[in-house]
Coordinates of C-alpha atoms in Angstrom, one line a residue:
X1 CA -0.2 -0.1 -0.1
X2 CA 1.2 3.4 -0.7
X3 CA 2.4 5.6 2.0
X4 CA -0.1 8.7 2.5
X5 CA 1.2 11.8 0.7
X6 CA 2.2 14.1 3.2
X7 CA 4.7 16.1 0.8
X8 CA 4.6 19.6 0.7
X9 CA 4.2 22.0 -2.5
X10 CA 6.9 23.8 -4.2
X11 CA 8.5 26.8 -2.3
X12 CA 6.8 29.3 -4.7
X13 CA 8.6 31.9 -3.2
X14 CA 12.1 30.4 -3.7
X15 CA 14.3 32.6 -5.9
X16 CA 11.5 35.0 -6.6
X17 CA 12.3 39.0 -7.1
X18 CA 12.7 40.5 -3.4
X19 CA 13.6 43.6 -2.0
X20 CA 14.7 45.1 1.1
X21 CA 15.0 48.6 2.5
X22 CA 18.9 48.6 2.6
X23 CA 22.1 46.4 2.4
X24 CA 24.1 46.3 5.6
X25 CA 27.0 44.6 3.5
X26 CA 27.6 44.5 0.0
X27 CA 24.7 43.1 -2.0
X28 CA 26.5 40.3 -4.0
X29 CA 26.8 38.7 -0.9
X30 CA 23.9 40.1 1.3
X31 CA 21.6 41.3 -0.9
X32 CA 17.8 40.3 -0.7
X33 CA 17.7 37.2 -2.4
X34 CA 20.1 35.8 0.3
X35 CA 16.6 35.8 2.3
X36 CA 15.1 33.4 -0.6
X37 CA 17.7 31.2 -2.3
X38 CA 17.1 27.9 -0.6
X39 CA 20.0 28.4 1.8
X40 CA 18.9 26.9 5.1
X41 CA 21.9 28.0 7.1
X42 CA 20.4 30.4 9.7
X43 CA 23.7 31.7 11.1
X44 CA 24.6 35.2 9.8
X45 CA 28.3 35.2 9.5
X46 CA 29.2 33.0 6.5
X47 CA 25.5 31.7 6.2
X48 CA 24.4 33.8 3.6
X49 CA 21.9 35.7 5.0
X50 CA 20.6 38.9 3.6
X51 CA 21.8 41.6 5.9
X52 CA 20.2 45.0 6.4
X53 CA 20.8 48.3 8.6
X54 CA 17.7 49.5 10.2
X55 CA 16.1 52.6 8.5
X56 CA 12.8 54.5 8.8
X57 CA 11.2 52.9 5.5
X58 CA 7.8 51.4 6.2
X59 CA 8.7 48.2 5.3
X60 CA 12.1 46.0 5.9
X61 CA 11.5 43.1 3.4
X62 CA 8.9 41.7 1.0
X63 CA 9.0 39.0 -1.8
X64 CA 7.2 39.1 -5.2
X65 CA 5.3 35.6 -5.9
X66 CA 4.7 36.7 -9.4
X67 CA 0.8 35.5 -9.0
X68 CA -1.8 35.7 -6.5
X69 CA -2.3 33.0 -4.0
X70 CA -4.8 32.4 -1.1
X71 CA -2.5 32.4 1.8
X72 CA -3.3 30.7 4.9
X73 CA 0.1 30.0 6.4
X74 CA 2.5 32.3 7.4
X75 CA 6.0 30.5 9.2
X76 CA 8.9 32.0 10.5
X77 CA 11.9 30.6 11.9
X78 CA 14.4 32.4 14.2
X79 CA 18.1 33.3 13.4
X80 CA 19.9 30.6 15.4
X81 CA 23.5 32.0 16.1
X82 CA 22.0 35.1 18.2
X83 CA 20.0 38.2 18.4
X84 CA 16.7 36.2 18.8
X85 CA 15.4 39.7 20.8
X86 CA 15.7 41.4 17.2
X87 CA 12.2 40.3 15.9
X88 CA 9.5 42.0 17.6
X89 CA 6.5 44.5 17.2
X90 CA 5.7 43.6 13.5
X91 CA 3.1 43.1 10.8
X92 CA 2.7 40.3 8.3
X93 CA 0.8 42.0 5.1
X94 CA -0.3 40.5 2.1
X95 CA -0.9 42.8 -0.9
X96 CA -2.5 42.1 -4.5
X97 CA -2.2 44.9 -6.5
X98 CA -4.7 45.7 -9.6
X99 CA -1.6 46.6 -11.4
X100 CA 1.3 44.8 -10.3
X101 CA 4.3 46.9 -9.5
X102 CA 7.1 47.6 -6.9
X103 CA 6.7 51.2 -7.7
X104 CA 2.7 51.2 -7.6
X105 CA 2.2 49.8 -4.2
X106 CA -0.8 51.6 -2.2
X107 CA -0.3 50.5 1.5
X108 CA -4.0 51.1 2.1
X109 CA -4.9 48.3 0.4
X110 CA -3.0 45.4 1.8
X111 CA -4.2 43.1 4.2
X112 CA -2.8 42.2 7.7
X113 CA -2.0 38.5 7.9
X114 CA -1.0 38.7 11.4
X115 CA 0.2 41.4 14.0
X116 CA 3.0 40.4 16.7
X117 CA 3.1 42.4 19.5
X118 CA 6.8 42.2 21.7
X119 CA 9.3 40.0 21.2
X120 CA 8.8 36.7 18.8
X121 CA 9.4 33.3 20.2
X122 CA 12.1 31.0 18.2
X123 CA 9.2 29.8 16.5
X124 CA 6.1 31.4 15.9
X125 CA 2.7 30.0 14.4
X126 CA 1.1 32.8 12.1
X127 CA -2.4 32.2 11.4
X128 CA -3.9 34.7 8.8
X129 CA -7.1 36.2 10.3
X130 CA -9.2 35.7 6.8
X131 CA -9.0 32.3 5.4
X132 CA -9.6 33.6 1.8
X133 CA -6.8 36.3 2.1
X134 CA -5.0 36.8 -1.4
X135 CA -1.5 37.8 -1.9
X136 CA 0.7 38.4 -4.7
X137 CA 3.3 40.5 -2.3
X138 CA 4.2 39.3 1.1
X139 CA 5.8 41.9 3.4
X140 CA 6.9 42.5 7.1
X141 CA 6.4 46.0 8.4
X142 CA 8.0 46.7 11.7
X143 CA 5.8 48.8 14.0
X144 CA 8.0 50.2 16.6
X145 CA 11.8 51.5 16.2
X146 CA 13.7 48.8 17.7
X147 CA 17.1 50.6 17.1
X148 CA 18.9 47.4 15.8
X149 CA 21.4 47.3 13.4
X150 CA 22.5 44.4 10.8
X151 CA 19.1 42.9 10.7
X152 CA 19.4 39.0 8.8
X153 CA 17.1 37.7 6.4
X154 CA 16.9 33.9 5.4
X155 CA 15.0 31.9 3.6
X156 CA 13.8 28.5 5.0
X157 CA 12.3 26.3 2.6
X158 CA 9.9 22.9 2.9
X159 CA 11.4 20.5 0.9
X160 CA 9.4 17.7 -0.7
X161 CA 8.1 16.7 -4.1
X162 CA 4.9 18.3 -5.5
X163 CA 1.3 16.4 -5.0
X164 CA 0.3 18.0 -8.4
X165 CA 1.5 20.0 -11.2
X166 CA 0.6 23.7 -10.8
X167 CA -2.2 22.8 -13.6
X168 CA -3.6 20.0 -11.9
X169 CA -3.8 22.2 -8.4
X170 CA -5.7 24.8 -10.3
X171 CA -8.0 22.3 -11.6
X172 CA -8.4 21.0 -8.0
X173 CA -8.4 23.6 -5.8
X174 CA -9.8 26.4 -8.1
X175 CA -13.6 25.8 -7.5
X176 CA -12.7 25.7 -3.4
X177 CA -10.5 28.3 -2.9
X178 CA -11.0 30.8 -5.8
X179 CA -7.9 30.4 -7.6
X180 CA -4.1 29.5 -7.6
X181 CA -3.3 32.1 -10.2
X182 CA -1.1 34.8 -8.9
X183 CA 1.8 34.9 -6.4
X184 CA 2.7 38.1 -4.6
X185 CA 5.2 41.1 -4.4
X186 CA 6.1 44.0 -2.7
X187 CA 7.3 47.7 -3.8
X188 CA 10.9 48.9 -3.0
X189 CA 9.6 51.6 -0.9
X190 CA 7.5 49.3 1.1
X191 CA 10.6 46.8 1.8
X192 CA 11.8 48.9 4.8
X193 CA 11.4 47.4 8.2
X194 CA 11.6 43.7 8.1
X195 CA 13.6 41.8 10.6
X196 CA 15.6 39.0 10.3
X197 CA 13.8 35.8 10.3
X198 CA 12.5 32.8 8.2
X199 CA 9.3 33.8 6.9
X200 CA 7.4 30.7 5.7
X201 CA 4.4 31.6 3.5
X202 CA 2.4 28.7 3.5
X203 CA -0.5 27.9 1.5
X204 CA -2.6 25.3 3.1
X205 CA -4.9 24.2 0.2
X206 CA -5.5 20.7 0.8
X207 CA -6.0 17.8 -1.9
X208 CA -7.0 14.8 -0.2
X209 CA -3.6 14.4 1.8
X210 CA -1.2 17.0 1.4
X211 CA -0.3 20.5 3.0
X212 CA 0.9 23.2 0.6
X213 CA 4.3 25.2 1.8
X214 CA 3.9 28.3 -0.6
X215 CA 7.2 29.6 0.9
X216 CA 9.4 30.4 3.9
X217 CA 11.9 33.2 4.5
X218 CA 14.2 33.2 7.2
X219 CA 13.9 36.2 9.2
X220 CA 14.7 36.0 12.7
X221 CA 12.0 33.9 14.6
X222 CA 8.7 32.4 13.5
X223 CA 6.7 29.9 12.2
X224 CA 3.3 29.9 11.6
X225 CA 0.2 27.9 10.6
X226 CA -3.0 29.3 9.6
X227 CA -6.6 28.3 10.1
X228 CA -10.1 29.4 8.9
X229 CA -11.5 32.9 10.3
X230 CA -14.2 30.9 11.4
X231 CA -11.9 29.1 13.7
X232 CA -10.3 32.5 14.7
X233 CA -14.1 34.4 15.4
X234 CA -14.7 31.2 17.5
X235 CA -11.5 31.5 19.4
X236 CA -12.2 35.2 19.9
X237 CA -15.6 34.5 21.1
X238 CA -15.5 31.6 23.4
X239 CA -18.0 31.5 26.2
X240 CA -16.9 32.1 29.4
X241 CA -15.3 29.1 31.7
X242 CA -18.0 26.8 33.1
X243 CA -17.7 26.2 36.7
X244 CA -17.3 22.9 38.6
X245 CA -17.7 24.8 42.1
X246 CA -19.6 22.4 44.4
X247 CA -19.2 19.4 41.9
X248 CA -18.8 16.1 43.7
X249 CA -17.0 13.0 42.5
X250 CA -18.4 9.8 43.9
X251 CA -16.7 6.2 43.9
X252 CA -19.9 3.9 44.0
X253 CA -19.0 0.2 44.3
X254 CA -21.0 -1.8 41.9
X255 CA -20.7 -5.8 43.2
X256 CA -23.2 -7.5 41.0
X257 CA -24.4 -7.5 37.4
X258 CA -27.9 -6.1 38.7
X259 CA -26.2 -3.2 40.3
X260 CA -24.0 -2.6 37.3
X261 CA -27.7 -2.5 35.3
X262 CA -28.9 0.1 37.6
X263 CA -26.2 2.2 37.3
X264 CA -26.5 2.1 33.7
X265 CA -30.1 3.2 34.1
X266 CA -28.9 6.3 36.0
X267 CA -26.5 7.0 33.3
X268 CA -29.2 7.5 30.6
X269 CA -31.6 9.4 33.2
X270 CA -31.9 12.9 31.7
X271 CA -33.1 14.2 35.2
X272 CA -29.9 13.8 37.1
X273 CA -27.7 14.5 34.1
X274 CA -24.8 12.3 35.7
X275 CA -21.3 12.3 34.0
X276 CA -19.5 8.8 34.5
X277 CA -15.9 9.2 34.5
X278 CA -15.5 5.4 34.9
X279 CA -18.5 3.3 33.1
X280 CA -20.5 1.1 34.9
X281 CA -18.8 -2.1 35.9
X282 CA -18.3 -4.4 38.8
X283 CA -15.9 -2.7 40.8
X284 CA -15.8 1.3 41.3
X285 CA -17.7 3.5 39.6
X286 CA -16.6 7.5 39.4
X287 CA -19.7 9.4 38.7
X288 CA -19.4 13.2 38.8
X289 CA -22.6 15.1 40.2
X290 CA -23.9 18.6 40.0
X291 CA -24.9 20.4 43.1
X292 CA -28.5 20.5 41.8
X293 CA -28.8 16.9 41.6
X294 CA -26.6 15.9 44.6
X295 CA -29.4 15.0 46.8
X296 CA -31.5 13.2 44.7
X297 CA -28.6 11.2 43.6
X298 CA -27.3 10.3 46.9
X299 CA -31.1 9.5 47.9
X300 CA -31.4 6.8 45.1
X301 CA -27.8 5.1 45.4
X302 CA -28.9 4.9 49.2
X303 CA -32.3 3.5 48.7
X304 CA -30.7 0.7 46.1
X305 CA -28.4 -0.3 48.8
X306 CA -24.8 1.4 47.4
X307 CA -22.1 2.0 49.3
X308 CA -20.3 5.2 47.9
X309 CA -17.6 7.5 49.3
X310 CA -16.9 10.9 48.1
X311 CA -13.4 11.4 46.0
X312 CA -13.8 15.2 45.5
X313 CA -15.6 17.4 47.4
X314 CA -14.9 20.2 44.8
X315 CA -14.2 19.2 41.4
X316 CA -13.5 22.9 40.8
X317 CA -10.5 23.0 43.5
X318 CA -8.4 19.9 41.1
X319 CA -9.3 22.3 37.7
X320 CA -8.0 25.6 39.9
X321 CA -4.6 23.9 40.7
X322 CA -4.4 22.3 37.4
X323 CA -4.7 25.9 35.6
X324 CA -2.3 27.4 38.0
X325 CA 0.3 25.2 36.8
X326 CA -0.8 26.1 33.4
X327 CA -0.9 29.9 33.8
X328 CA 2.6 29.2 35.6
X329 CA 4.3 27.4 32.7
X330 CA 2.7 30.2 30.2
X331 CA 4.5 30.3 26.9
X332 CA 6.1 27.3 28.0
X333 CA 6.4 24.4 25.1
X334 CA 7.7 21.7 27.8
X335 CA 5.0 18.8 27.6
X336 CA 6.5 17.3 30.2
X337 CA 5.7 19.8 33.1
X338 CA 2.6 21.4 31.9
X339 CA -0.5 20.5 29.3
X340 CA -0.4 22.7 26.4
X341 CA -3.4 24.4 24.4
X342 CA -3.8 23.8 20.6
X343 CA -1.5 26.9 19.7
X344 CA 1.4 25.7 21.9
X345 CA 1.2 21.9 20.3
X346 CA 1.3 23.6 17.0
X347 CA 4.5 25.6 17.8
X348 CA 6.1 22.6 19.2
X349 CA 5.3 20.3 16.4
X350 CA 6.4 23.0 14.1
X351 CA 9.6 23.5 15.6
X352 CA 10.2 19.9 15.8
X353 CA 9.8 19.4 12.1
X354 CA 12.0 22.1 11.2
X355 CA 14.5 21.0 13.5
X356 CA 14.9 17.4 12.6
X357 CA 13.0 17.6 8.8
X358 CA 15.2 14.5 7.7
X359 CA 13.1 12.1 10.2
X360 CA 9.7 14.2 10.7
X361 CA 7.2 15.8 9.1
X362 CA 3.6 17.0 9.5
X363 CA 0.6 16.3 7.5
X364 CA -3.4 17.1 7.7
X365 CA -5.3 13.8 7.9
X366 CA -7.4 15.5 5.3
X367 CA -10.9 17.6 5.8
X368 CA -11.6 19.8 8.6
X369 CA -13.7 19.3 11.6
X370 CA -17.0 21.3 12.7
X371 CA -15.4 24.2 13.7
X372 CA -12.9 24.6 10.7
X373 CA -10.0 23.0 12.2
X374 CA -7.2 20.7 10.6
X375 CA -6.6 17.3 11.9
X376 CA -2.4 17.1 12.2
X377 CA -0.6 14.2 12.5
X378 CA 3.4 13.4 12.1
X379 CA 5.1 10.8 10.5
X380 CA 8.4 9.7 11.9
X381 CA 10.6 7.8 10.1
X382 CA 14.5 6.9 9.0
X383 CA 13.7 7.9 5.1
X384 CA 10.5 10.0 4.9
X385 CA 10.4 9.5 1.0
X386 CA 10.0 5.7 1.6
X387 CA 11.6 3.5 4.1
X388 CA 9.7 0.5 2.8
X389 CA 8.9 -0.3 6.7
X390 CA 5.5 -1.4 7.9
X391 CA 3.6 1.3 10.1
X392 CA 2.6 1.5 13.4
X393 CA -0.4 4.4 14.0
X394 CA -1.0 6.0 17.6
X395 CA -4.0 8.0 18.3
X396 CA -4.1 10.4 21.2
X397 CA -6.7 13.0 22.2
X398 CA -9.8 11.3 20.8
X399 CA -11.7 12.4 24.4
X400 CA -11.2 16.2 25.0
X401 CA -10.6 15.8 28.5
X402 CA -8.0 13.3 28.6
X403 CA -5.0 15.8 28.3
X404 CA -2.2 13.3 29.6
X405 CA -2.6 11.1 26.4
X406 CA -1.8 14.2 24.2
X407 CA 1.6 14.8 26.2
X408 CA 2.4 11.3 25.5
X409 CA 1.6 11.5 22.1
X410 CA 4.1 14.5 21.9
X411 CA 6.9 13.1 23.7
X412 CA 6.7 9.7 21.6
X413 CA 7.5 11.9 18.6
X414 CA 9.8 13.7 19.9
X415 CA 11.9 10.8 21.3
X416 CA 11.5 9.3 18.1
X417 CA 12.8 12.0 16.1
X418 CA 15.0 13.9 18.0
X419 CA 16.7 11.0 20.0
X420 CA 17.2 8.8 17.1
X421 CA 20.7 7.5 17.1
X422 CA 21.6 9.1 20.5
X423 CA 22.7 7.5 23.8
X424 CA 20.9 7.0 27.1
X425 CA 18.2 4.1 27.3
X426 CA 15.4 6.4 26.0
X427 CA 17.6 7.2 22.9
X428 CA 18.2 3.8 22.6
X429 CA 14.3 2.7 22.7
X430 CA 13.7 5.4 20.1
X431 CA 16.3 4.2 17.7
X432 CA 15.1 0.2 17.9
X433 CA 11.8 1.5 17.5
X434 CA 12.4 3.2 14.6
X435 CA 14.7 1.2 13.0
X436 CA 11.9 -1.3 13.0
X437 CA 8.9 0.8 11.6
X438 CA 7.9 4.2 10.7
X439 CA 5.4 5.9 13.1
X440 CA 2.2 8.1 12.2
X441 CA 1.3 9.8 15.6
X442 CA -2.2 11.8 15.8
X443 CA -1.5 14.2 18.8
X444 CA -4.8 15.6 18.9
X445 CA -7.4 13.5 17.2
X446 CA -10.4 16.0 18.7
X447 CA -9.1 19.4 18.3
X448 CA -12.3 21.4 18.7
X449 CA -13.3 19.1 21.9
X450 CA -9.8 19.7 23.2
X451 CA -9.7 23.5 22.7
X452 CA -13.4 23.4 24.4
X453 CA -12.1 21.3 26.9
X454 CA -8.9 23.7 27.6
X455 CA -10.5 26.7 27.9
X456 CA -14.2 26.5 28.5
X457 CA -15.3 23.2 29.8
X458 CA -12.6 21.4 31.7
X459 CA -14.7 17.9 31.6
X460 CA -16.3 18.2 27.9
X461 CA -15.7 14.5 26.3
X462 CA -17.0 14.7 22.6
X463 CA -16.5 16.3 19.8
X464 CA -18.0 19.9 18.8
X465 CA -20.6 18.6 16.0
X466 CA -23.9 20.6 16.2
X467 CA -26.4 17.9 17.0
X468 CA -30.5 18.3 16.4
X469 CA -31.5 20.1 19.9
X470 CA -29.9 21.8 22.6
X471 CA -26.8 19.4 23.4
X472 CA -23.6 19.4 20.8
X473 CA -21.0 16.5 20.1
X474 CA -20.4 13.0 19.3
X475 CA -18.2 10.4 21.2
X476 CA -15.8 9.3 18.6
X477 CA -14.7 6.1 20.2
X478 CA -18.5 5.0 19.7
X479 CA -18.5 6.5 16.1
X480 CA -16.3 3.4 14.7
X481 CA -17.8 0.6 12.2
X482 CA -17.2 -1.9 15.2
X483 CA -21.0 -3.0 16.0
X484 CA -21.9 0.4 15.9
X485 CA -25.1 1.2 17.9
X486 CA -24.3 -1.7 20.3
X487 CA -23.8 -1.7 24.1
X488 CA -21.7 0.6 25.6
X489 CA -23.0 3.5 23.3
X490 CA -25.8 6.0 23.4
X491 CA -28.4 7.1 20.8
X492 CA -29.2 10.2 23.1
X493 CA -27.3 13.4 21.9
X494 CA -27.0 14.6 25.5
X495 CA -25.1 11.4 26.6
X496 CA -21.3 11.7 26.8
X497 CA -21.5 8.2 24.6
X498 CA -23.1 9.7 22.1
X499 CA -22.4 7.4 19.1
X500 CA -23.4 9.8 16.4
X501 CA -26.0 9.0 13.3
X502 CA -24.1 6.4 11.5
X503 CA -20.4 4.9 11.5
X504 CA -17.5 7.4 10.5
X505 CA -20.0 10.1 10.3
X506 CA -17.8 12.4 12.0
X507 CA -15.0 14.2 10.1
X508 CA -12.4 13.0 12.6
X509 CA -13.3 9.3 12.6
X510 CA -13.4 9.6 8.9
X511 CA -10.2 11.0 8.1
X512 CA -8.2 9.0 10.1
X513 CA -9.7 6.0 8.7
X514 CA -9.1 7.2 5.2
X515 CA -5.2 7.9 6.0
X516 CA -4.8 4.6 7.4
X517 CA -6.0 2.8 4.5
X518 CA -2.9 4.4 2.8
X519 CA -0.1 2.9 4.9
X520 CA 1.0 -0.6 5.3
X521 CA 0.2 -1.4 8.5
X522 CA 1.3 -3.6 11.6
X523 CA -0.5 -1.9 14.5
X524 CA -2.8 0.4 15.9
X525 CA -2.5 2.0 19.5
X526 CA -5.1 4.3 20.9
X527 CA -4.1 6.0 24.0
X528 CA -6.8 7.0 26.6
X529 CA -7.2 7.8 30.3
X530 CA -7.7 7.0 33.2
X531 CA -7.5 3.8 35.4
X532 CA -4.3 1.9 34.0
X533 CA -5.7 -0.5 31.5
X534 CA -4.2 -1.9 28.6
X535 CA -7.2 -3.4 26.6
X536 CA -7.0 -6.1 23.7
X537 CA -10.1 -6.8 21.2
X538 CA -12.8 -7.3 21.2
X539 CA -14.5 -4.3 23.3
X540 CA -18.2 -4.9 21.4
X541 CA -18.1 -8.5 22.4
X542 CA -17.5 -11.0 25.0
X543 CA -15.9 -13.4 22.5
X544 CA -12.2 -13.3 21.5
X545 CA -10.4 -13.0 18.2
X546 CA -8.6 -15.9 17.1
X547 CA -5.2 -14.5 18.0
X548 CA -6.1 -13.5 21.5
X549 CA -3.3 -15.3 23.2
X550 CA -0.8 -14.0 20.9
X551 CA -2.2 -10.4 21.6
X552 CA -2.5 -11.4 25.3
X553 CA 1.0 -12.3 26.0
X554 CA 2.3 -9.4 23.7
X555 CA 0.5 -7.1 26.1
X556 CA 1.6 -8.5 28.8
X557 CA 5.0 -7.8 28.1
X558 CA 4.9 -4.3 27.3
X559 CA 2.9 -4.1 30.9
X560 CA 5.7 -5.6 32.5
X561 CA 8.0 -3.1 30.9
X562 CA 5.9 0.0 31.8
X563 CA 5.4 -1.4 35.4
X564 CA 9.7 -2.0 35.8
X565 CA 9.8 2.1 36.2
X566 CA 7.7 3.1 38.9
X567 CA 5.4 -0.1 40.1
X568 CA 3.0 1.3 38.1
X569 CA 0.3 -1.6 37.8
X570 CA -1.9 -2.0 35.0
X571 CA -4.9 -4.7 34.1
X572 CA -4.5 -6.0 30.9
X573 CA -7.3 -8.0 29.5
X574 CA -10.6 -7.6 27.2
X575 CA -13.1 -4.5 28.1
X576 CA -16.0 -7.0 28.6
X577 CA -13.4 -9.0 31.2
X578 CA -12.0 -6.5 33.3
X579 CA -14.7 -3.0 32.3
X580 CA -17.6 -3.2 30.1
X581 CA -18.8 -4.1 26.7
X582 CA -18.1 -0.8 24.5
X583 CA -19.1 -0.7 20.6
X584 CA -17.8 1.9 18.1
X585 CA -14.5 1.5 19.3
X586 CA -11.2 2.5 17.3
X587 CA -9.1 -0.4 17.9
X588 CA -11.8 -2.9 17.4
X589 CA -12.6 -1.1 13.9
X590 CA -9.2 -1.3 13.0
X591 CA -8.6 -4.7 13.4
X592 CA -12.2 -5.5 11.7
X593 CA -11.8 -3.7 8.8
X594 CA -8.5 -2.5 8.4
X595 CA -7.0 -6.1 8.9
X596 CA -4.5 -4.2 11.7
X597 CA -3.6 -7.8 13.7
X598 CA -2.2 -5.8 16.4
X599 CA -4.6 -3.3 17.8
X600 CA -4.3 -2.3 21.4
X601 CA -5.8 0.7 23.6
X602 CA -4.1 2.3 27.1
X603 CA -6.0 3.6 29.6
X604 CA -3.0 5.8 31.4
X605 CA -2.8 6.9 34.8
X606 CA -4.1 7.5 37.4
X607 CA -5.4 4.3 38.5
X608 CA -8.7 3.5 39.5
X609 CA -8.8 4.4 43.0
X610 CA -7.2 7.9 42.4
X611 CA -9.3 11.2 43.3
X612 CA -7.4 12.8 40.3
X613 CA -9.7 11.5 38.0
X614 CA -9.1 13.6 34.3
X615 CA -6.8 16.2 36.4
X616 CA -3.6 14.3 36.5
X617 CA -1.1 16.5 38.1
X618 CA 2.0 18.3 36.8
X619 CA 4.5 16.0 38.4
X620 CA 2.7 12.9 37.3
X621 CA 3.5 14.1 33.5
X622 CA 6.7 12.9 32.8
X623 CA 6.7 9.6 34.8
X624 CA 3.8 8.5 32.8
X625 CA 5.3 9.7 29.6
X626 CA 8.7 7.6 30.3
X627 CA 6.9 4.8 31.3
X628 CA 4.4 4.6 28.6
X629 CA 7.1 5.2 26.0
X630 CA 8.9 2.1 27.5
X631 CA 6.1 0.2 27.0
X632 CA 5.7 1.4 23.3
X633 CA 9.2 0.1 23.0
X634 CA 8.3 -3.5 24.3
X635 CA 5.3 -3.3 22.0
X636 CA 7.3 -2.8 18.9
X637 CA 9.7 -5.4 19.9
X638 CA 7.1 -8.0 20.4
X639 CA 5.0 -7.2 17.6
X640 CA 8.2 -7.4 15.2
X641 CA 9.2 -10.6 16.7
X642 CA 5.9 -12.4 16.2
X643 CA 5.0 -10.7 12.9
X644 CA 8.3 -11.9 11.5
X645 CA 8.0 -15.3 13.3
X646 CA 8.6 -18.7 10.9
X647 CA 5.8 -18.7 8.3
X648 CA 4.7 -15.7 8.6
X649 CA 4.6 -12.9 6.3

């Protein structure tokens, strides 16, 4: 099977005419073309940068792309030898004149793509405010006098083969994006105040499986990706945070199957609006209860003879503690210390791709979510152009409130890409994994839901589809074609396990399913939280697949490796055996319909007896990552040995 097409479009800024406000050194070596000549060295001295003095002109650097494009993404990378503080307080503008000319520029007709206030980070993701913004000229305007000399500009272009010829792209994309005809330009008097940075103008027009990078110019410190205007509007107009003040988390013990069924009835009672953090099963069941339903819920449980305890008197306290940690680490991209929002995740992945482009590339799974977002994935390989190895897919962030899963996927991508070939225990495991397989990692499968959980309603689980009625969202892990509509899923739109109208009805599940069908797969691993389980097929029925014993042996080996780090014990088995029946799950679908033999699901920390629930503290992030990555290494080793055993292909 062929690999999914993730190659970028040509860098249309490459070698195009460019201007700048002044020349710091001689123009033959440090002229404006040095910013977009394809030389990726980002060191000023001897690196082929375009150098310019500060002056009082309006625009510091500009490029003419010759024809107009719809521009959505602008990416700027920082100079690496020094002076990262010099890129600050600037505008990125797009301009498409009726009469294209450097000298005929009318500043009043340019469109703002992005404004940066203060110092830009080393890698900045830039999102144009309007997804339909067109431009032939790309220009940077310094909005404050920074009194800095010797600005250095350099092109950083995205390598890769074209997905289509220009003519094919025009035919495919013009009906949707109003044309790929023209590129862009800037006029000499406008070229003044840019700072040295790599500006990458990326045009995110998508055919089935690609992202097109229009261009990248190194100017000092920025990387950008652009979403849709609708997303920007939603982010600017987010509703106020949902308060969980006074909400309780109960632990209810179900000892018989009859009691399990009773709890399921409570779960579906619309008058109680109970949120089951741990689904009805024999053993401890965790139930989130709102203050307005607390008395009735407890009376009902007591009348039915249930024993229960209060794990959290006030759920908001835990959320406040978590948010204090997030605020304390604001601006950090250290996924081992805090949870990142979507912008932080995008920054981190952009930086990672820029630093190890030979081993990692990002790509869009295809399509957009209900709120207009793209679903990003990364491919990590020893040869991105085709290693010939089988693929392991890892999916995280399906359920919005399971923040620790996203940190785990980010760490897995980072370890594989950055540590390959290095020394140390983690690097050795990463090298072994990547020598065996290519990895396709989806850090945030549900970006709409995650954004909503991060900024608005911390305990949100589903995506953000607008259903008929007042309740939003579909549970993506009930939307797969594995006994769709069966036990463990709900047909009620207000339920947290609402399965949707039909299998693969959601853009998130449909996109992942389509992408997976384009690769030669050996394993699929879905990462969730919480309760500390490694789950095997089948989740939707009590009978087991014919290769169950093999899967059980492999999973137990991975669990033993995980447990050896911090004595964190996981249970291993099928959901019907150790949890409950759940239909429509991802890993069942992958084994049933996509022929992926080695399909597993994690439920990460904390354990079932913990009061933390989904609010795993910051000091638990790093150990969770460490032990989980070690078990993923053991999975790879065991799967490879079994898959290549005598008599197998």
